[in-house]
Short mmCIF file of C-alpha atoms in Angstrom, two decimals:
data_model
loop_
_atom_site.label_atom_id
_atom_site.label_comp_id
_atom_site.label_asym_id
_atom_site.label_seq_id
_atom_site.Cartn_x
_atom_site.Cartn_y
_atom_site.Cartn_z
CA MET A 127 17.98 128.60 83.44
CA THR A 128 20.30 128.08 80.57
CA ALA A 129 18.94 126.84 77.40
CA PRO A 130 20.32 123.56 75.93
CA GLY A 131 23.46 123.93 73.87
CA ALA A 132 25.94 121.75 72.31
CA ASP A 133 28.07 121.02 75.37
CA PRO A 134 27.36 120.58 79.05
CA VAL A 135 27.19 123.82 81.12
CA HIS A 136 27.97 124.41 84.78
CA GLN A 137 26.31 127.40 86.54
CA ARG A 138 26.67 128.69 90.11
CA VAL A 139 23.17 129.74 91.26
CA ARG A 140 21.39 130.90 94.38
CA LEU A 141 18.17 129.26 95.63
CA GLN A 142 16.75 131.30 98.52
CA GLY A 143 19.58 131.09 101.19
CA LEU A 144 21.50 128.29 99.31
CA ASP A 145 24.62 128.38 97.06
CA CYS A 146 24.09 125.69 94.41
CA HIS A 147 25.46 124.28 91.27
CA ALA A 148 23.52 123.55 88.21
CA LEU A 149 24.65 121.13 85.40
CA HIS A 150 22.83 121.30 82.13
CA LEU A 151 23.15 118.65 79.49
CA PRO A 152 22.87 119.42 75.78
CA GLY A 153 19.46 117.61 75.43
CA GLY A 154 17.84 119.70 78.25
CA ASP A 155 18.35 117.27 81.23
CA ARG A 156 19.71 119.09 84.27
CA VAL A 157 20.57 118.64 87.92
CA LEU A 158 20.90 121.09 90.84
CA VAL A 159 23.24 120.44 93.85
CA ALA A 160 23.30 122.58 96.99
CA GLU A 161 26.57 123.07 98.90
CA HIS A 162 24.47 122.78 102.06
CA GLY A 163 24.52 119.04 102.75
CA GLY A 164 26.07 118.18 99.37
CA GLN A 165 22.44 117.62 98.52
CA VAL A 166 20.89 117.02 95.09
CA LEU A 167 17.73 119.21 95.05
CA SER A 168 16.55 118.64 91.48
CA TRP A 169 16.90 116.28 88.48
CA VAL A 170 14.96 117.11 85.40
CA ALA A 171 14.90 114.51 82.75
CA GLN A 172 12.83 114.62 79.50
CA GLY A 173 11.39 117.86 80.73
CA ARG A 174 9.92 116.43 83.98
CA GLU A 175 11.22 116.93 87.57
CA ARG A 176 11.97 113.37 88.85
CA LEU A 177 12.87 114.31 92.57
CA TYR A 178 10.44 115.64 95.27
CA LEU A 179 11.44 118.87 96.98
CA SER A 180 8.90 120.04 99.49
CA PRO A 181 7.42 123.52 98.58
CA THR A 182 7.84 124.25 102.29
CA ALA A 183 11.27 123.00 102.78
CA VAL A 184 13.65 125.12 104.74
CA LEU A 185 16.24 126.59 102.44
CA ASP A 186 18.12 128.93 104.75
CA GLY A 187 21.34 126.89 104.97
CA HIS A 188 20.83 126.07 108.63
CA ALA A 189 18.34 123.09 108.58
CA ALA A 190 17.97 119.76 107.07
CA ILE A 191 16.25 120.07 103.64
CA ARG A 192 13.13 118.09 103.05
CA GLY A 193 13.50 116.50 99.63
CA GLY A 194 16.09 115.83 96.91
CA ILE A 195 18.69 113.30 97.85
CA PRO A 196 20.01 114.03 101.46
CA VAL A 197 23.26 112.44 102.42
CA CYS A 198 22.69 110.69 105.83
CA TRP A 199 26.03 110.08 107.58
CA PRO A 200 27.65 108.70 109.83
CA GLN A 201 24.39 107.36 111.32
CA PHE A 202 21.14 106.15 109.67
CA SER A 203 18.09 107.50 111.56
CA LEU A 204 18.29 107.07 115.35
CA ARG A 205 20.29 103.74 115.15
CA GLY A 206 23.01 105.04 117.39
CA SER A 207 23.88 107.89 119.67
CA LEU A 208 24.22 110.73 117.15
CA PRO A 209 21.64 113.14 116.01
CA ARG A 210 19.00 111.59 113.62
CA HIS A 211 20.79 110.70 110.27
CA GLY A 212 24.06 112.28 111.42
CA TRP A 213 25.16 115.73 110.86
CA VAL A 214 26.71 116.02 107.36
CA ARG A 215 23.31 116.85 105.72
CA GLN A 216 23.37 120.11 107.60
CA ALA A 217 26.95 120.96 106.94
CA ARG A 218 28.36 123.18 104.18
CA TRP A 219 30.19 121.06 101.63
CA SER A 220 33.04 122.51 99.47
CA PHE A 221 32.52 122.48 95.73
CA ILE A 222 35.61 120.74 94.20
CA ALA A 223 34.93 120.43 90.32
CA ALA A 224 32.64 120.47 87.44
CA ASP A 225 34.00 118.03 85.01
CA LEU A 226 32.21 118.89 81.61
CA GLN A 227 33.52 116.07 79.44
CA ALA A 228 30.61 115.31 77.10
CA GLN A 229 30.45 111.65 77.75
CA SER A 230 30.53 111.85 81.53
CA PRO A 231 29.77 115.37 82.94
CA ARG A 232 29.73 115.38 86.74
CA LEU A 233 29.77 117.75 89.85
CA VAL A 234 31.96 116.88 92.80
CA LEU A 235 31.73 118.21 96.32
CA GLU A 236 33.67 117.29 99.45
CA LEU A 237 33.28 117.52 103.27
CA ARG A 238 35.88 116.98 106.13
CA PRO A 239 33.36 116.01 108.91
CA ALA A 240 35.72 116.63 111.88
CA GLU A 241 36.13 120.33 110.86
CA LEU A 242 32.32 120.93 111.10
CA LEU A 243 31.40 118.88 114.17
CA PRO A 244 28.22 120.34 115.77
CA ALA A 245 27.91 120.65 119.51
CA ASP A 246 25.33 117.86 119.69
CA ALA A 247 27.27 115.33 117.63
CA GLY A 248 29.15 113.72 120.59
CA PRO A 249 32.78 112.58 120.41
CA TRP A 250 34.31 112.11 116.99
CA ALA A 251 37.80 110.67 116.74
CA HIS A 252 38.14 109.93 112.97
CA ASP A 253 40.18 111.74 110.34
CA CYS A 254 38.20 111.27 107.15
CA ARG A 255 36.95 112.92 104.06
CA LEU A 256 33.68 112.52 102.25
CA GLU A 257 33.04 113.03 98.55
CA VAL A 258 29.74 113.17 96.62
CA THR A 259 29.82 112.85 92.90
CA VAL A 260 26.60 113.76 90.92
CA ALA A 261 26.76 112.40 87.37
CA PRO A 262 23.83 113.01 85.02
CA THR A 263 23.59 111.56 81.53
CA PRO A 264 20.42 111.65 79.33
CA GLY A 265 17.60 109.94 81.20
CA ARG A 266 19.84 108.82 84.08
CA LEU A 267 21.36 110.22 87.35
CA GLU A 268 24.08 108.50 89.22
CA VAL A 269 25.08 109.70 92.72
CA THR A 270 28.15 108.28 94.68
CA LEU A 271 29.21 108.84 98.23
CA ALA A 272 32.81 107.97 98.99
CA VAL A 273 34.31 107.89 102.36
CA PHE A 274 38.19 108.17 102.74
CA ASN A 275 39.52 107.15 105.99
CA MET A 276 42.71 109.04 106.51
CA GLY A 277 43.25 107.96 110.10
CA GLN A 278 45.04 104.94 111.86
CA GLN A 279 41.89 103.19 113.11
CA PRO A 280 38.84 101.61 111.47
CA LEU A 281 35.90 103.98 110.63
CA PRO A 282 32.51 102.39 111.16
CA PHE A 283 29.33 104.15 109.89
CA THR A 284 25.75 103.70 108.78
CA GLY A 285 24.02 106.00 106.36
CA ALA A 286 22.01 106.52 103.23
CA LEU A 287 21.34 108.41 100.13
CA HIS A 288 17.80 109.42 101.21
CA THR A 289 16.27 109.82 97.74
CA TYR A 290 12.85 111.46 97.47
CA LEU A 291 11.16 110.49 94.15
CA ALA A 292 8.53 112.74 92.78
CA LEU A 293 5.17 110.87 92.16
CA SER A 294 2.03 111.57 90.23
CA ASP A 295 0.12 109.68 92.90
CA ALA A 296 1.53 107.29 95.55
CA GLU A 297 -1.90 105.71 95.86
CA THR A 298 -1.26 103.82 92.71
CA ALA A 299 2.60 103.75 92.62
CA THR A 300 4.69 100.56 93.29
CA VAL A 301 8.33 99.41 93.53
CA THR A 302 9.14 95.94 92.47
CA GLY A 303 12.17 93.80 91.97
CA TRP A 304 13.14 91.78 95.03
CA PRO A 305 13.58 88.14 94.46
CA ASP A 306 10.70 85.75 95.54
CA PRO A 307 11.50 84.20 97.95
CA SER A 308 14.28 86.42 99.37
CA SER A 309 16.98 84.76 101.42
CA ARG A 310 17.08 87.64 103.94
CA GLN A 311 14.43 89.28 106.13
CA GLY A 312 13.65 92.85 106.28
CA TRP A 313 12.83 95.24 109.04
CA ASP A 314 9.63 97.00 109.56
CA SER A 315 10.58 100.21 111.47
CA MET A 316 6.90 101.05 112.08
CA THR A 317 6.50 97.98 114.24
CA ASP A 318 10.12 97.50 115.06
CA THR A 319 10.02 93.83 113.99
CA PRO A 320 11.29 91.76 111.13
CA CYS A 321 9.28 91.51 108.06
CA ARG A 322 9.08 89.40 104.89
CA VAL A 323 10.63 90.68 101.82
CA GLU A 324 7.89 90.71 99.07
CA PRO A 325 8.65 90.99 95.43
CA GLY A 326 6.90 94.35 95.38
CA LEU A 327 5.49 97.07 97.54
CA SER A 328 2.83 99.62 97.29
CA LEU A 329 3.89 103.19 97.98
CA ARG A 330 0.47 104.04 99.26
CA GLY A 331 0.11 105.33 102.82
CA GLU A 332 2.66 105.07 105.73
CA ILE A 333 5.54 102.64 105.09
CA ASP A 334 8.93 102.41 106.61
CA ARG A 335 10.86 99.32 105.78
CA ILE A 336 14.53 98.37 105.56
CA LEU A 337 15.04 95.65 102.98
CA PRO A 338 18.02 93.80 101.49
CA ALA A 339 19.37 95.35 98.32
CA ALA A 340 17.98 93.59 95.28
CA PRO A 341 20.54 91.76 93.19
CA ALA A 342 19.18 93.54 90.01
CA ALA A 343 17.38 96.72 89.37
CA LEU A 344 14.23 97.82 91.25
CA VAL A 345 11.44 99.29 89.14
CA MET A 346 9.34 102.19 90.44
CA THR A 347 6.21 102.49 88.50
CA ASP A 348 3.99 105.65 88.85
CA GLY A 349 1.33 106.13 86.11
CA ASN A 350 3.24 106.38 82.88
CA GLN A 351 6.55 107.09 84.59
CA GLU A 352 8.91 104.09 85.16
CA LEU A 353 12.37 104.42 86.83
CA THR A 354 14.92 101.71 87.46
CA ILE A 355 16.77 101.98 90.66
CA GLU A 356 20.18 100.26 91.08
CA GLN A 357 22.63 100.54 93.81
CA SER A 358 26.18 99.17 94.56
CA GLY A 359 28.24 99.40 97.72
CA TRP A 360 25.13 99.79 99.95
CA ALA A 361 23.63 96.66 101.70
CA ASP A 362 20.11 97.81 102.19
CA THR A 363 17.21 99.52 100.59
CA VAL A 364 14.90 101.81 102.54
CA VAL A 365 11.28 102.39 101.34
CA TRP A 366 9.63 105.23 103.16
CA ASN A 367 6.40 107.31 103.01
CA PRO A 368 5.29 109.21 106.06
CA GLY A 369 1.63 108.74 105.30
CA ALA A 370 -1.17 111.32 105.82
CA ASP A 371 -0.96 111.64 109.62
CA LYS A 372 2.81 112.14 109.84
CA CYS A 373 2.94 114.43 106.90
CA ALA A 374 0.30 116.59 108.44
CA ALA A 375 2.44 116.93 111.56
CA MET A 376 5.53 118.00 109.49
CA SER A 377 6.14 121.80 109.42
CA ASP A 378 8.28 121.44 106.16
CA MET A 379 5.78 119.45 104.13
CA PRO A 380 2.32 120.40 103.06
CA ASN A 381 -0.77 118.32 103.96
CA GLY A 382 -1.39 115.79 101.22
CA ASP A 383 2.17 115.76 99.83
CA GLU A 384 2.66 112.23 101.06
CA ARG A 385 0.81 111.28 97.80
CA ARG A 386 3.37 113.27 95.75
CA MET A 387 6.47 111.50 96.91
CA ALA A 388 8.09 108.30 98.27
CA CYS A 389 11.63 107.65 99.36
CA ILE A 390 13.53 104.71 97.87
CA GLU A 391 17.03 104.92 99.41
CA ALA A 392 20.23 103.20 99.06
CA ALA A 393 21.28 102.58 102.71
CA GLN A 394 23.55 100.90 105.08
CA ALA A 395 21.14 100.70 107.88
CA LEU A 396 20.99 97.32 109.65
CA SER A 397 24.84 96.89 110.13
CA PRO A 398 27.73 99.37 109.83
CA VAL A 399 30.39 99.52 107.22
CA SER A 400 33.89 99.58 108.54
CA VAL A 401 36.44 101.42 106.42
CA PRO A 402 40.02 100.20 107.17
CA PRO A 403 42.74 102.66 108.06
CA ARG A 404 43.87 104.57 104.80
CA GLY A 405 40.97 102.75 103.04
CA VAL A 406 38.14 103.93 100.89
CA TRP A 407 34.52 103.02 100.70
CA ALA A 408 32.01 103.99 97.98
CA GLY A 409 28.43 103.43 97.54
CA THR A 410 26.30 104.49 94.42
CA GLN A 411 22.65 104.89 93.49
CA ARG A 412 21.54 105.03 89.85
CA LEU A 413 18.15 106.33 88.74
CA SER A 414 17.24 105.63 85.02
CA LEU A 415 14.17 106.27 82.91
CA VAL A 416 12.87 102.98 81.57
CA HIS A 417 12.01 104.42 78.13
CA PRO A 418 14.31 107.46 77.59
CA SER A 419 13.62 109.21 74.41
#
C-alpha cells in the first residue's frame, strides 16, 4: 500500500481475481472498491478496518462477495421475482473517475444494467444507468447510489447498500437512535411479521429487521468504537446478523464470524421507489467515527 503523502492518491490494484481501485488520503485513511459489483471492500480509518470482509469470501469475479458494501438492486432480498438482491452486485462495473480534489476526493463507477442482464434475471425493459460514488474524508465514508432513468416509462426498484460493519464482538455491540415511540412499525423478517421499533437493538445473535430510517443519525457502539450512521434518500434501515447457526451453514463465512460483524443497511425494502422518465434518484449512506483524531 502507498504510504500517506500530502495529496490523495488513486491506485489500480488487484485483489485475487478482482480489479480494484484504492484511494489513499494524506492522513492514512483509505478505501478499496472493486469493479465487480461496484462494491466497497475496505475502509480503513484511524488505522483500523471498519468494514467486515469475510476471509473466505469468493473473490473470483463470478460470485457475490460476502462483506464490504454490496449494492443490492433492483430488488431487495427475495421481495420480488428476480434473483436474491438483484444482479448488479455480480456485474462488472466500469470505472469512470478518480476525483482527487483535496477537500472531496472520490471514486466513481457506473453500470448500464440492461447490457449485463443475466439469464436468470427475467424480463427487463428499462433503459437506465447506475452510478456509485465512494467519497472518503478523514474519519468518514460516504457512499451514494444514483439511478438515472433514461427511458420513457417509470422505473420501480427496491434495493440497499448492504453495509457489513466490522465488530470487535457482536455479543456486546448495539445500534441506537430510533425515536421512542416511533410512528412506524418495522418488519421482522425472521418471523415474517410486523415488529415494534425500539430505540436501540443488540447486535447479538440472529437478527433480521427492516426498520424505518431514523430522522437523525444512528450510533453503532462496539467496545471503544462508535460510528454514526446516517442515510438520505433511502426509506428503510435493515439490521442483520446471521447468528451462529446460519453462519455455520455459509460456505463463504467462517464459523464464529457472526460475532465479528453486523449489517446496518440503507435500504428501500418495504416499498419501491419509482424514478420518473428521464428522472434521477439518489440514496446515500454516511459512516463517521464519533471521535476522529
